[in-house]
Amino acid sequence: MRYVIFPIGIISLLALIVFEVPAWPQEKSVTPYGDFCPQCGKYGTCQTIMTGYDSEKALKDYYRKKGLAVEIEKTGKQFIRARIYDNKGMVDTIIFDRGTGRVRSIY
């Protein structure tokens, strides 16, 4: 019995190794986790909190380069919440930190 179970077990393990099984979707995210505004530095080095106009312009410029449109949903003292659209519809909802320049997806 051992001589039958052992080869079947080895073949099963080899089948798991040979066939590629993705652990997450292969599509690329619209907003990479923790991306940043080009007007600020990579490490949250904005000199002052960006004005509402500057932060909206920075977001729209950033996503325009990717071929996407931005709709500002809510503007607060520190954060801006926005929806990102492509030709087919909404693809992401993001929060933009006006103090550090960080862009985070919350969708």
Tab-separated table of C-alpha atoms in Angstrom:
chain	number	residue	atom	x	y	z
A	1	MET	CA	0.000	0.000	0.000
A	2	ARG	CA	2.886	2.354	0.806
A	3	TYR	CA	4.342	1.742	-2.620
A	4	VAL	CA	1.130	3.021	-4.206
A	5	ILE	CA	0.480	6.053	-1.972
A	6	PHE	CA	4.048	7.404	-2.065
A	7	PRO	CA	4.267	7.804	-5.896
A	8	ILE	CA	0.773	9.316	-6.012
A	9	GLY	CA	1.812	11.836	-3.336
A	10	ILE	CA	4.991	12.750	-5.215
A	11	ILE	CA	3.101	13.187	-8.493
A	12	SER	CA	0.520	15.391	-6.752
A	13	LEU	CA	3.232	17.620	-5.260
A	14	LEU	CA	4.999	17.905	-8.609
A	15	ALA	CA	1.729	18.927	-10.248
A	16	LEU	CA	1.424	21.789	-7.740
A	17	ILE	CA	4.937	22.969	-8.547
A	18	VAL	CA	4.638	22.678	-12.330
A	19	PHE	CA	1.359	24.537	-12.864
A	20	GLU	CA	1.347	28.255	-12.202
A	21	VAL	CA	-1.447	29.397	-9.908
A	22	PRO	CA	-1.645	33.164	-9.356
A	23	ALA	CA	-2.105	34.222	-5.751
A	24	TRP	CA	-3.674	37.567	-6.694
A	25	PRO	CA	-5.149	39.175	-9.817
A	26	GLN	CA	-2.600	39.840	-12.539
A	27	GLU	CA	-4.012	43.269	-13.420
A	28	LYS	CA	-1.922	46.279	-12.476
A	29	SER	CA	-3.365	48.717	-9.946
A	30	VAL	CA	-4.302	52.218	-11.080
A	31	THR	CA	-2.753	53.717	-7.950
A	32	PRO	CA	0.237	51.821	-6.583
A	33	TYR	CA	0.100	51.541	-2.790
A	34	GLY	CA	1.462	54.687	-1.171
A	35	ASP	CA	2.333	56.514	-4.387
A	36	PHE	CA	3.287	60.168	-3.993
A	37	CYS	CA	2.707	63.539	-5.614
A	38	PRO	CA	5.567	64.655	-7.891
A	39	GLN	CA	5.330	68.190	-6.451
A	40	CYS	CA	6.316	66.828	-3.044
A	41	GLY	CA	9.166	64.425	-2.415
A	42	LYS	CA	9.060	60.649	-2.095
A	43	TYR	CA	9.216	60.848	1.674
A	44	GLY	CA	6.423	63.316	2.410
A	45	THR	CA	8.555	66.425	2.164
A	46	CYS	CA	6.021	69.079	1.168
A	47	GLN	CA	7.202	72.370	2.639
A	48	THR	CA	3.639	73.378	3.569
A	49	ILE	CA	0.182	71.899	3.187
A	50	MET	CA	-0.809	72.276	-0.464
A	51	THR	CA	-3.719	74.576	-1.238
A	52	GLY	CA	-6.935	73.050	-2.529
A	53	TYR	CA	-6.261	74.334	-6.040
A	54	ASP	CA	-2.651	73.040	-6.111
A	55	SER	CA	-3.591	69.613	-4.801
A	56	GLU	CA	-6.475	69.212	-7.277
A	57	LYS	CA	-4.196	70.291	-10.127
A	58	ALA	CA	-1.476	67.857	-8.996
A	59	LEU	CA	-3.968	64.967	-8.877
A	60	LYS	CA	-5.427	65.765	-12.277
A	61	ASP	CA	-1.964	66.097	-13.845
A	62	TYR	CA	-0.802	62.822	-12.256
A	63	TYR	CA	-3.760	60.806	-13.549
A	64	ARG	CA	-3.943	62.589	-16.917
A	65	LYS	CA	-0.501	61.112	-17.701
A	66	LYS	CA	-2.052	57.677	-17.149
A	67	GLY	CA	-5.025	58.477	-19.399
A	68	LEU	CA	-7.511	58.734	-16.517
A	69	ALA	CA	-9.909	61.412	-15.280
A	70	VAL	CA	-10.344	62.673	-11.708
A	71	GLU	CA	-13.535	63.765	-9.961
A	72	ILE	CA	-12.990	65.458	-6.599
A	73	GLU	CA	-15.530	64.035	-4.177
A	74	LYS	CA	-14.650	65.772	-0.913
A	75	THR	CA	-12.036	68.307	0.164
A	76	GLY	CA	-10.964	68.630	3.780
A	77	LYS	CA	-8.214	70.439	5.686
A	78	GLN	CA	-5.691	67.617	5.324
A	79	PHE	CA	-7.123	65.192	2.766
A	80	ILE	CA	-8.868	65.123	-0.595
A	81	ARG	CA	-11.080	62.209	-1.545
A	82	ALA	CA	-11.402	61.644	-5.294
A	83	ARG	CA	-12.773	59.129	-7.767
A	84	ILE	CA	-10.686	57.968	-10.712
A	85	TYR	CA	-12.356	57.145	-14.035
A	86	ASP	CA	-11.295	55.589	-17.311
A	87	ASN	CA	-13.353	55.211	-20.511
A	88	LYS	CA	-15.442	52.391	-19.017
A	89	GLY	CA	-16.277	53.931	-15.645
A	90	MET	CA	-14.906	54.321	-12.124
A	91	VAL	CA	-11.722	52.346	-11.481
A	92	ASP	CA	-10.549	53.621	-8.093
A	93	THR	CA	-11.290	55.862	-5.125
A	94	ILE	CA	-8.279	57.550	-3.580
A	95	ILE	CA	-7.306	59.748	-0.672
A	96	PHE	CA	-4.666	62.407	-1.285
A	97	ASP	CA	-2.823	63.717	1.783
A	98	ARG	CA	-2.226	67.422	1.182
A	99	GLY	CA	0.512	67.579	3.819
A	100	THR	CA	2.733	64.749	2.626
A	101	GLY	CA	1.680	64.342	-0.998
A	102	ARG	CA	0.797	60.659	-0.532
A	103	VAL	CA	-1.856	59.037	-2.723
A	104	ARG	CA	-3.622	55.968	-1.295
A	105	SER	CA	-6.307	53.797	-2.827
A	106	ILE	CA	-9.346	53.108	-0.633
A	107	TYR	CA	-11.457	51.277	-3.219
